[in-house]
mmCIF file of C-alpha atoms in Angstrom:
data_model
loop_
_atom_site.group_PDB
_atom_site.id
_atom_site.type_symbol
_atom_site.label_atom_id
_atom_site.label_comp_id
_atom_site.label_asym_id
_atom_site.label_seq_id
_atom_site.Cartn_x
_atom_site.Cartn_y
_atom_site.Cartn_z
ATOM 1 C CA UNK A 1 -12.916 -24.638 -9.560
ATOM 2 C CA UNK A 2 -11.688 -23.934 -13.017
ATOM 3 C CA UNK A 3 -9.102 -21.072 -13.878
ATOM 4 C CA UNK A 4 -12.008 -18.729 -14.756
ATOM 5 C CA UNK A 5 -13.664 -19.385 -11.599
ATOM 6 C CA UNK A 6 -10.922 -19.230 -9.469
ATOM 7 C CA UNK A 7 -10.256 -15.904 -11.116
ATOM 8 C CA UNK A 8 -13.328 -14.369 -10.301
ATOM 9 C CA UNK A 9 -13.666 -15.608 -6.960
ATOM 10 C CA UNK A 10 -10.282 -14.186 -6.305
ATOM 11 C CA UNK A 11 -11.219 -10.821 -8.135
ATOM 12 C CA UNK A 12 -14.622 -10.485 -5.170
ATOM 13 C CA UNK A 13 -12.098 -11.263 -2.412
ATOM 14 C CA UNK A 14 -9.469 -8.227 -4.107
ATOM 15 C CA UNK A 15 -12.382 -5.701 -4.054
ATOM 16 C CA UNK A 16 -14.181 -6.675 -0.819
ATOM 17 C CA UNK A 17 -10.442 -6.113 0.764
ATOM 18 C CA UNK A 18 -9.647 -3.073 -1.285
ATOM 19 C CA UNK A 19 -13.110 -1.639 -0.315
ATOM 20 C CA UNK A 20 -11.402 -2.439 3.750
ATOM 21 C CA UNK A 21 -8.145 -0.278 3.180
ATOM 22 C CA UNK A 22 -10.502 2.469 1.910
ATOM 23 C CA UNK A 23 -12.595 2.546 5.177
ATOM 24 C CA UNK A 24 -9.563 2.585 6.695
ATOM 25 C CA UNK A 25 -7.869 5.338 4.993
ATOM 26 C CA UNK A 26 -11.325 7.203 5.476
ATOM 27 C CA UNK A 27 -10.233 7.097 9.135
ATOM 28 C CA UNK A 28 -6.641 8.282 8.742
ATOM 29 C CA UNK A 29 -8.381 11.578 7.473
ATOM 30 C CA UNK A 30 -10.897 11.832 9.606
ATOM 31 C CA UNK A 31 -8.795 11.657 12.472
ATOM 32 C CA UNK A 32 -6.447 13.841 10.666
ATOM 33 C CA UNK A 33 -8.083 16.838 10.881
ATOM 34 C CA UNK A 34 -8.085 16.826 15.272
ATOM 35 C CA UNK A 35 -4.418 14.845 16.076
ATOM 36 C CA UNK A 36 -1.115 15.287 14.627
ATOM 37 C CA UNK A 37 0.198 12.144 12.581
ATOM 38 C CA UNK A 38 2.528 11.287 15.245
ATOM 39 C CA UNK A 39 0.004 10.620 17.667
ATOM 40 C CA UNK A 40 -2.468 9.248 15.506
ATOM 41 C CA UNK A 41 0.866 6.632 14.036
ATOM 42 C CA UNK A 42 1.716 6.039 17.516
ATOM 43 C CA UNK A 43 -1.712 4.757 18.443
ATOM 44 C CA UNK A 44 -2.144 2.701 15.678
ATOM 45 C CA UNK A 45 0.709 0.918 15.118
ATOM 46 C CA UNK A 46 0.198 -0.148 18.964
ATOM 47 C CA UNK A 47 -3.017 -1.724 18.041
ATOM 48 C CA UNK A 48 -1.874 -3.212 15.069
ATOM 49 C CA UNK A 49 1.547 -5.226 17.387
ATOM 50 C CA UNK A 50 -0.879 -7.679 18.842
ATOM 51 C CA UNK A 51 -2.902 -8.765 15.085
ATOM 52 C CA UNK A 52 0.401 -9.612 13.847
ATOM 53 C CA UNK A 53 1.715 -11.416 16.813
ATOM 54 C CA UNK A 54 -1.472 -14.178 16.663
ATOM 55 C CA UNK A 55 -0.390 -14.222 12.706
ATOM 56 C CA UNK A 56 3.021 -15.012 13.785
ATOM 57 C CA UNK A 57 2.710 -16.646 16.841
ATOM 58 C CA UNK A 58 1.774 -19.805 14.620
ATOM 59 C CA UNK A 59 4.644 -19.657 12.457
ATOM 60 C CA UNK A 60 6.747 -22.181 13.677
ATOM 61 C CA UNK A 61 9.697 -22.186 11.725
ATOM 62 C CA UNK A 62 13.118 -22.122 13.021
ATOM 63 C CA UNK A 63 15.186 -18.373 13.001
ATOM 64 C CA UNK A 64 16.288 -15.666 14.787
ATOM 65 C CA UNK A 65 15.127 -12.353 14.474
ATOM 66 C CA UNK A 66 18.623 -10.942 13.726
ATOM 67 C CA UNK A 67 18.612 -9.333 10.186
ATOM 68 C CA UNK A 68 21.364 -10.787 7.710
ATOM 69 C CA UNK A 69 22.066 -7.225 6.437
ATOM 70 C CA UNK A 70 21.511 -4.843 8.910
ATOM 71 C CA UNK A 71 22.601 -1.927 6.735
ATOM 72 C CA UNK A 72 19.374 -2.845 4.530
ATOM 73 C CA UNK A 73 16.836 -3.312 7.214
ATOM 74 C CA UNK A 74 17.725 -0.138 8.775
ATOM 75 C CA UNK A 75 17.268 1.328 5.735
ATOM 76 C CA UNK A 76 14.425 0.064 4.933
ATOM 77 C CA UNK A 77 12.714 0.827 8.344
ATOM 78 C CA UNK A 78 13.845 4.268 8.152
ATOM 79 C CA UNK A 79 12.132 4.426 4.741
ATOM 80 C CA UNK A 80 9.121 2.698 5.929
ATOM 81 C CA UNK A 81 8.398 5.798 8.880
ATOM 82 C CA UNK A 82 9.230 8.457 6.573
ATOM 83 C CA UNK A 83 6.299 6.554 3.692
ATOM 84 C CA UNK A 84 4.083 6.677 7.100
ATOM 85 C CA UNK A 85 4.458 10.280 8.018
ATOM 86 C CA UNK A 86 3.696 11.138 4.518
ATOM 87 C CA UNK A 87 0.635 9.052 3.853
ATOM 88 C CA UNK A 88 -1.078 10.095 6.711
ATOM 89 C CA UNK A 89 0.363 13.981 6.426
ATOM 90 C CA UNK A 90 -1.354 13.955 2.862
ATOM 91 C CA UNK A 91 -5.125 12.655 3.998
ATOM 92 C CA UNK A 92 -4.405 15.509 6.619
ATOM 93 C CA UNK A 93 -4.089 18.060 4.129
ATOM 94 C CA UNK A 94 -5.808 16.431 0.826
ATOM 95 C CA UNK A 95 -9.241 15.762 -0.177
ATOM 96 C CA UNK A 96 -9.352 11.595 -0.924
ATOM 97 C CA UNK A 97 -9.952 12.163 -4.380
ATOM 98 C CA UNK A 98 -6.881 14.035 -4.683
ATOM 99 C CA UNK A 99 -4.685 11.814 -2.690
ATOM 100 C CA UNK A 100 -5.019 8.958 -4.473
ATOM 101 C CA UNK A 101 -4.372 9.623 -7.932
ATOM 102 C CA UNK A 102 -1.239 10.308 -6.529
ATOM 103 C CA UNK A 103 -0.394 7.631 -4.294
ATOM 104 C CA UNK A 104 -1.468 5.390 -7.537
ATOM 105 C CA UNK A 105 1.326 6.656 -9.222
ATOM 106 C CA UNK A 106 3.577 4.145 -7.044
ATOM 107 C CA UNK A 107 3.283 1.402 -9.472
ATOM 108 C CA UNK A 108 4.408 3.387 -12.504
ATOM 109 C CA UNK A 109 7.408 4.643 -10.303
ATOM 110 C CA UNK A 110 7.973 0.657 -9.028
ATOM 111 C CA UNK A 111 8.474 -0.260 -12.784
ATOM 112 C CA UNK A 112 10.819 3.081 -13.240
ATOM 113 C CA UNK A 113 13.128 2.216 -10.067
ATOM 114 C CA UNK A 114 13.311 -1.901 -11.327
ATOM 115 C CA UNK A 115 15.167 -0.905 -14.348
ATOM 116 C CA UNK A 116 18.167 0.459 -12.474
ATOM 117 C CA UNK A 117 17.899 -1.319 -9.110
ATOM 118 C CA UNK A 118 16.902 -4.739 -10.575
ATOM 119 C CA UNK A 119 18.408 -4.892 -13.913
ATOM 120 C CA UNK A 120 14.655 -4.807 -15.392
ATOM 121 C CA UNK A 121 14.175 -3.950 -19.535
ATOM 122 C CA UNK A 122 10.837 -2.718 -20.381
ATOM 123 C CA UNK A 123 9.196 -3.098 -23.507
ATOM 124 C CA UNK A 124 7.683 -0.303 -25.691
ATOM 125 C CA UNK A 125 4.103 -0.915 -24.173
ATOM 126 C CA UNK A 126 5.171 -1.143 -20.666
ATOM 127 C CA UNK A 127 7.265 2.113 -21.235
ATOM 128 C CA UNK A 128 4.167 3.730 -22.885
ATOM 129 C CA UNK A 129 2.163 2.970 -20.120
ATOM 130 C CA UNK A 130 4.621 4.843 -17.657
ATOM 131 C CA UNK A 131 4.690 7.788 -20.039
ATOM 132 C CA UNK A 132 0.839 7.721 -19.875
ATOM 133 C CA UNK A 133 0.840 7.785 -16.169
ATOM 134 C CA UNK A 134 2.997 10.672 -15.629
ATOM 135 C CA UNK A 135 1.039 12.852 -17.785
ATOM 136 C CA UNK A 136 -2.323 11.699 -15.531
ATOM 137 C CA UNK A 137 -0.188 12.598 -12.354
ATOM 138 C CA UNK A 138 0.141 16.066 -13.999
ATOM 139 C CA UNK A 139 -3.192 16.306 -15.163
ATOM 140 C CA UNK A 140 -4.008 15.816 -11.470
ATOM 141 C CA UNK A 141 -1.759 18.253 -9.912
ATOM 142 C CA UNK A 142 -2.630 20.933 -12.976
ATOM 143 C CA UNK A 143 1.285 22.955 -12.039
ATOM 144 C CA UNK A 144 1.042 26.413 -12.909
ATOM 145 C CA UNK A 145 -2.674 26.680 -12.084
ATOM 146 C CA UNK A 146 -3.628 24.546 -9.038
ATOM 147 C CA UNK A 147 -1.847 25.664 -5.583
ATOM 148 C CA UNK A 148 0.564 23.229 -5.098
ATOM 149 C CA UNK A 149 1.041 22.877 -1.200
ATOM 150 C CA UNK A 150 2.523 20.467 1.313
ATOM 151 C CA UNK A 151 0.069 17.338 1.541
ATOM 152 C CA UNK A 152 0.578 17.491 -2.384
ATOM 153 C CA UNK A 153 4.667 17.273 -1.701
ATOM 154 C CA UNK A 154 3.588 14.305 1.102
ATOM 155 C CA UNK A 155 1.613 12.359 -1.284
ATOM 156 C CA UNK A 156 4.350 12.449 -3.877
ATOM 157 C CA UNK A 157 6.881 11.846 -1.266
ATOM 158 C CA UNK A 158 4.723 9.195 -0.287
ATOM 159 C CA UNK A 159 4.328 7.372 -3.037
ATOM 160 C CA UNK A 160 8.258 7.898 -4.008
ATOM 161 C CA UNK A 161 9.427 6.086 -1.110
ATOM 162 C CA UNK A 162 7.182 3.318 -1.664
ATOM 163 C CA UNK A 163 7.657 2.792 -4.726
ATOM 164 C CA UNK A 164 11.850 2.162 -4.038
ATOM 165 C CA UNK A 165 10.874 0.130 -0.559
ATOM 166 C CA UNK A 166 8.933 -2.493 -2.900
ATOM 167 C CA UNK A 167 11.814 -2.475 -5.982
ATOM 168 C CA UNK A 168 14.509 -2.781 -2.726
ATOM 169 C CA UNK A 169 12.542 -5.167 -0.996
ATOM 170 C CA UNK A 170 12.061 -7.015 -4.123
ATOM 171 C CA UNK A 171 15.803 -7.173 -4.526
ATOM 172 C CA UNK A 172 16.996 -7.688 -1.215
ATOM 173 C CA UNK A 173 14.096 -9.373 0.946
ATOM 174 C CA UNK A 174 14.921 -13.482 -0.184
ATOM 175 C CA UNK A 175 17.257 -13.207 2.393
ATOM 176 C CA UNK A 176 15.738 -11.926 5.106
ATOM 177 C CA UNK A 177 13.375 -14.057 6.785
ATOM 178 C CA UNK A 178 9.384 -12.952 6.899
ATOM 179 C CA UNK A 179 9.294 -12.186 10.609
ATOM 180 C CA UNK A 180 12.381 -9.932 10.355
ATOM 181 C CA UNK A 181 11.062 -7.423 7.464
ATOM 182 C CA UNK A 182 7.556 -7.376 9.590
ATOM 183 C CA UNK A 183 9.043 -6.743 12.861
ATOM 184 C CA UNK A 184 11.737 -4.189 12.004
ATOM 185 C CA UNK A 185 9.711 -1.923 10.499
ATOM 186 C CA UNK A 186 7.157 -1.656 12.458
ATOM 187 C CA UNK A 187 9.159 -1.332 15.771
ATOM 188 C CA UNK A 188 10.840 2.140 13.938
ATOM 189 C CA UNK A 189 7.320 3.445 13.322
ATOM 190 C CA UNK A 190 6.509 2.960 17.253
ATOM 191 C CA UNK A 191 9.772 4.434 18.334
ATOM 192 C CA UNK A 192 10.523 7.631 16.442
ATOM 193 C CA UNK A 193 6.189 8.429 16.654
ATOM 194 C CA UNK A 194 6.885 7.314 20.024
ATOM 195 C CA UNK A 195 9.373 9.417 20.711
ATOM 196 C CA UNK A 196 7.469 12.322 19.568
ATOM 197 C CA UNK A 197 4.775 11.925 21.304
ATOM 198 C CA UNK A 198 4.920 13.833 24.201
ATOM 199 C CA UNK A 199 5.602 17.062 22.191
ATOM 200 C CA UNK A 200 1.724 16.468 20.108
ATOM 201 C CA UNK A 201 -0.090 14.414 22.331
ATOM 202 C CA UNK A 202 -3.529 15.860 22.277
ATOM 203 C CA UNK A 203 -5.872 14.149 24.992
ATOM 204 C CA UNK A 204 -8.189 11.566 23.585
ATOM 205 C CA UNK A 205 -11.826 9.950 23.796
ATOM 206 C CA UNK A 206 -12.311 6.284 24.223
ATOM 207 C CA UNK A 207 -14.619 6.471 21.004
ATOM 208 C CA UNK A 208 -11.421 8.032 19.004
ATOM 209 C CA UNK A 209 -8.930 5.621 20.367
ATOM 210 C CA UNK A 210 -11.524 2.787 18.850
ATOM 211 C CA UNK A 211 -10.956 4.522 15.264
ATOM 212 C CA UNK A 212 -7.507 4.559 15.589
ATOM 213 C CA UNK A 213 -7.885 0.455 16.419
ATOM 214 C CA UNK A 214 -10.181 0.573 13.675
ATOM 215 C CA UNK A 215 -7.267 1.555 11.200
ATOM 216 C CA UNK A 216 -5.450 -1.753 12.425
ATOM 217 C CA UNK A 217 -8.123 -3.344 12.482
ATOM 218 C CA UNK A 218 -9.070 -2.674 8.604
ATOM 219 C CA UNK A 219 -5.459 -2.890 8.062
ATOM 220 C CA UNK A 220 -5.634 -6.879 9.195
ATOM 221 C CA UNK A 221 -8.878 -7.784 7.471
ATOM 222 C CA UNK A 222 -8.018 -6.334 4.257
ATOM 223 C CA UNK A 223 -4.749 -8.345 4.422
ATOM 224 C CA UNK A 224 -6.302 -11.128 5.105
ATOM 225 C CA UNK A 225 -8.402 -10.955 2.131
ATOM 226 C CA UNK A 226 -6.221 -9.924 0.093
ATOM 227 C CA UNK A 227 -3.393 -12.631 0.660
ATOM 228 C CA UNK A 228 -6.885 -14.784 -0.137
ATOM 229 C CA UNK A 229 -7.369 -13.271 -3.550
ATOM 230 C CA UNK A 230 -4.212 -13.570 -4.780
ATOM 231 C CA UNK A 231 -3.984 -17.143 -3.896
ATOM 232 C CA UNK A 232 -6.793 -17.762 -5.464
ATOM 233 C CA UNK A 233 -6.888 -15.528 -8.924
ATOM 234 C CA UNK A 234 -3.987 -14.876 -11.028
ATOM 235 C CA UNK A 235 -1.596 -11.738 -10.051
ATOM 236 C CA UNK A 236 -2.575 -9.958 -12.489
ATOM 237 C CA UNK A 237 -5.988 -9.891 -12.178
ATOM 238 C CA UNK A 238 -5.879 -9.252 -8.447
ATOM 239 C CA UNK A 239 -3.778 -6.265 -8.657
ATOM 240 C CA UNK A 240 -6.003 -4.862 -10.933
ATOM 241 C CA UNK A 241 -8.635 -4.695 -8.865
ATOM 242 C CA UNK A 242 -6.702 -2.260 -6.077
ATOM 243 C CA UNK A 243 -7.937 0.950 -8.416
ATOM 244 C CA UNK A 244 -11.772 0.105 -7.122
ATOM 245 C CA UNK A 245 -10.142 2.197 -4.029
ATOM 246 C CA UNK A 246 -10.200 5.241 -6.207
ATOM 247 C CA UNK A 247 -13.921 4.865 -6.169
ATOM 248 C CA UNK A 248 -14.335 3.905 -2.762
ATOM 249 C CA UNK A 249 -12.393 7.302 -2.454
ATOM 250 C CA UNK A 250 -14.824 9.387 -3.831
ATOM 251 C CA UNK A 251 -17.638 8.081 -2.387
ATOM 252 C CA UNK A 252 -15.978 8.304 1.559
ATOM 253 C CA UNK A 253 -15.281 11.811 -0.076
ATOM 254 C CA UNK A 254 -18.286 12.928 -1.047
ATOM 255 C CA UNK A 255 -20.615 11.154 1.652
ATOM 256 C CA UNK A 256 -17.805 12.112 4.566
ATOM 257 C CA UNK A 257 -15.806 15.143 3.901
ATOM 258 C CA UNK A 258 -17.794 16.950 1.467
ATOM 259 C CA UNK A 259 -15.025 16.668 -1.490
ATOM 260 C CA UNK A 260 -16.062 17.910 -4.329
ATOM 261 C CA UNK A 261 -14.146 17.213 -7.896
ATOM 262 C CA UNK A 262 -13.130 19.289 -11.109
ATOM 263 C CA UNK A 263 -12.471 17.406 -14.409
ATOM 264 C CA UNK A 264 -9.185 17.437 -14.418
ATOM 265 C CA UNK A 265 -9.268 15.490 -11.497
ATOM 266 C CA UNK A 266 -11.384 12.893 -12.686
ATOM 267 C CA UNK A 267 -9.229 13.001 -16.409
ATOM 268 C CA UNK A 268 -6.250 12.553 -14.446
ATOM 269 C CA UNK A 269 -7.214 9.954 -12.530
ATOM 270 C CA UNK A 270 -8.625 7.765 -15.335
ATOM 271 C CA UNK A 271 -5.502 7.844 -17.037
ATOM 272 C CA UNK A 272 -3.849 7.210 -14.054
ATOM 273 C CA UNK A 273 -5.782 4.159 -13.579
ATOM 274 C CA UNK A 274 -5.628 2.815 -17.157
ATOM 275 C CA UNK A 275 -1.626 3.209 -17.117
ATOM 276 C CA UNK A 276 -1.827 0.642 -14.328
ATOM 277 C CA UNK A 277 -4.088 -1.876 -14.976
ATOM 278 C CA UNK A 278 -1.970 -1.393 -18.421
ATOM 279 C CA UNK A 279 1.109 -2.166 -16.638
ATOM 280 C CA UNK A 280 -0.257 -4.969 -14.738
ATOM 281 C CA UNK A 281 -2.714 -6.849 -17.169
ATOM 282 C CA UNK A 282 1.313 -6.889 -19.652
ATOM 283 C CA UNK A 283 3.218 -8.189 -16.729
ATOM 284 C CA UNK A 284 0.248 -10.993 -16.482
ATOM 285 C CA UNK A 285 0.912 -12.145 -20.110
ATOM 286 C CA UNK A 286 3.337 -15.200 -20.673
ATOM 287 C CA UNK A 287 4.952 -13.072 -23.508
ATOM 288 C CA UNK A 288 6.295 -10.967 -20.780
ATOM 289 C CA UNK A 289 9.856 -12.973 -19.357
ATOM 290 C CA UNK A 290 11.070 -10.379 -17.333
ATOM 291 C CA UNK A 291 10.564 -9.803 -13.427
ATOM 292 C CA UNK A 292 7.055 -8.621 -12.883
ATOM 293 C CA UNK A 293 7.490 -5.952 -10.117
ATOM 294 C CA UNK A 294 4.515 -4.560 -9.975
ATOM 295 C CA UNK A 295 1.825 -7.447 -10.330
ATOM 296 C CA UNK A 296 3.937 -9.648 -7.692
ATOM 297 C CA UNK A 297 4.372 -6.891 -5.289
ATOM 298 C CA UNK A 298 0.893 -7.759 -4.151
ATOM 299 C CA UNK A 299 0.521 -4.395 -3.048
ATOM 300 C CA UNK A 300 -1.633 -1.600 -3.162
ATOM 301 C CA UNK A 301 -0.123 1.509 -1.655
ATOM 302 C CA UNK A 302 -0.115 1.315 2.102
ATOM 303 C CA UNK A 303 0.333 3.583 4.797
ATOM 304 C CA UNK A 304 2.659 1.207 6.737
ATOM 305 C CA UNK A 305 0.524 0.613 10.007
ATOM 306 C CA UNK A 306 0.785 -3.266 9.021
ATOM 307 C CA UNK A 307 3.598 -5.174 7.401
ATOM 308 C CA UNK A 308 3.013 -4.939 3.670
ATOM 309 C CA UNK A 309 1.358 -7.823 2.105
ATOM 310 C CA UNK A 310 3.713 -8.920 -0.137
ATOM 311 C CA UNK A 311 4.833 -10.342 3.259
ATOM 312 C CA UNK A 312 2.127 -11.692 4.047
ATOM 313 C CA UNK A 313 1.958 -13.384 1.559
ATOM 314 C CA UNK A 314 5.303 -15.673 2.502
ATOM 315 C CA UNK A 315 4.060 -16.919 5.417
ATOM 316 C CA UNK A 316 2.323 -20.114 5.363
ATOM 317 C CA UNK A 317 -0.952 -20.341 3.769
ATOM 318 C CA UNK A 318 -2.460 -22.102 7.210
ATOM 319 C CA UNK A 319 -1.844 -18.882 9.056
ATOM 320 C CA UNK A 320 -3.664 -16.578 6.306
ATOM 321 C CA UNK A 321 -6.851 -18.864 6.675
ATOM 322 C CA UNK A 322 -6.701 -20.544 2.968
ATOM 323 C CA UNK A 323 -5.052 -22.864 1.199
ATOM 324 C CA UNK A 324 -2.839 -22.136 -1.886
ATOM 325 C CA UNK A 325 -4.676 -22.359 -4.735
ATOM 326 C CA UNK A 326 -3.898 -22.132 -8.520
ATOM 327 C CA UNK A 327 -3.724 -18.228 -8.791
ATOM 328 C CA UNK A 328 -0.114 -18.740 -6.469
ATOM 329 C CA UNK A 329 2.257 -16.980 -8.681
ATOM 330 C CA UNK A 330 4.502 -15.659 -6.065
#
């Protein structure tokens, strides 16, 4: 295929998988509204252990799973559960079309945290772009008019925390290997929900149970996909495509929850979306020498049920069902 091909192929693959995380996000809210986030966390992070054990169980290189810098990974983890409890806290309490605006703001904050954690210098348009999606993350939340309330604080906590997991992962994650950053986390998110389980658990259907598989389930697929894309379009190009959730938002919003949206919303969410397709499309230019954290993140916003696919993403291209093709720039 030539580079343009390849590019678009890859693009199909990024918004087929996008359109996956939506439907599975459309879930976390759905079941939001009947079980507490513990319990609904608990559940799916259960479902999700065996997916990732076929994807590992064919990674045959040689390691331990004893983390080089246990200081980190804890950290990390305990990061990763509190990134959890918020994400699925905020489709709880926010219409989808409210929720992520916000959560898109995690890119503009990844390029923030990489000039102090990762040495990172940002150029005029790169720093304009940041500038012009903080004032869309205000537009959105309208302070001083709209009521402001917790699953707004979750969202922003949210997308806070995983904005400076990526940047630290970025910095700290060559040393780790792949299986330890999946495993880690996702053992914390079973044990503290775990642990709190018995104090929310609300008696459950068989057909609910099969939603909450559902969310690893959509978790999987997307990833799949999506560690396709990138392989086979350029980073920049597949990142860009992760904002088609915004619209998959608003339909699952409108058709599912009966959301219904004012014009700031929609204002604020354009610019929200220009600033980072802006941020991206510069870090995909050759000009552009310095590390770029958001395009190779690989990484929409994720609720954490599944490892995040920037991990993915390292193991071997055999396991992920395609071959590396010319869009590998990780």
């Amino acid at each position: 295929m030539t580079p343009r091909q390849n590019n678009l192929h890859g693009a199909g693959l990024a918004l087929a998988s996008f359109g996956i995380y939506a439907t599975g996000d459309a879930i976390v809210k759905y079941m939001g509204a009947s079980y507490s986030p513990f319990q609904n966390i608990f559940f799916s992070c259960l479902f999700s252990f065996p997916l990732v054990a076929i994807m590992l169980a064919g990674d045959g290189r040689e390691g331990n799973l004893i983390p080089r810098k246990p200081g980190l990974m804890a950290l990390r983890s305990i990061l990763g559960v509190v990134n959890i409890l918020a994400g699925f806290t905020a489709f709880a309490y926010l219409p989808m079309s409210e929720a992520y605006p916000i959560f898109f703001a995690a890119p503009i904050l990844v390029t923030l945290f990489a000039i102090p954690m990762l040495g990172e210098r940002i150029g005029w348009q790169r720093g304009a772009a940041v500038v012009l999606g903080m004032i869309g993350v205000v537009t959105v939340l309208r302070p001083g008019e709209a009521n402001l309330g917790f699953g707004h604080l979750a969202a922003i906590t949210a997308a806070v925390i995983f904005a400076f997991n990526s940047v630290l992962m970025r910095k700290t994650g060559g040393s780790e290997r792949t299986v330890v950053l999946m495993i880690y986390p996702m053992f914390a998110n079973l044990l503290v929900t775990g642990l709190a389980l018995p104090f929310v658990y609300e008696p459950m259907p068989i057909a609910h149970l099969g939603l909450l598989a559902g969310i690893a389930l959509t978790g999987f697929l997307g990833g799949i996909l999506s560690v396709a894309a990138y392989r086979r379009a350029q980073a920049a190009v597949a990142a860009a495509m992760q904002y088609s959730q915004i619209i998959w938002a608003t339909f699952f919003g409108y058709l599912l929850f009966d959301d219904s949206f004012d014009s700031a919303t929609i204002i604020g969410t354009a610019i929200i979306i220009a600033s980072g397709i802006w941020i991206v499309l510069r870090e995909g230019t050759p000009t552009v020498k310095s590390a770029r954290v958001v395009s190779e993140t690989k990484g929409r916003f994720d609720l954490g049920v599944l490892p995040r696919l920037s991990l993915w993403s390292r193991l071997p291209a055999r396991l992920t069902g395609r071959d590396e093709g010319p869009g590998d720039h990780s």
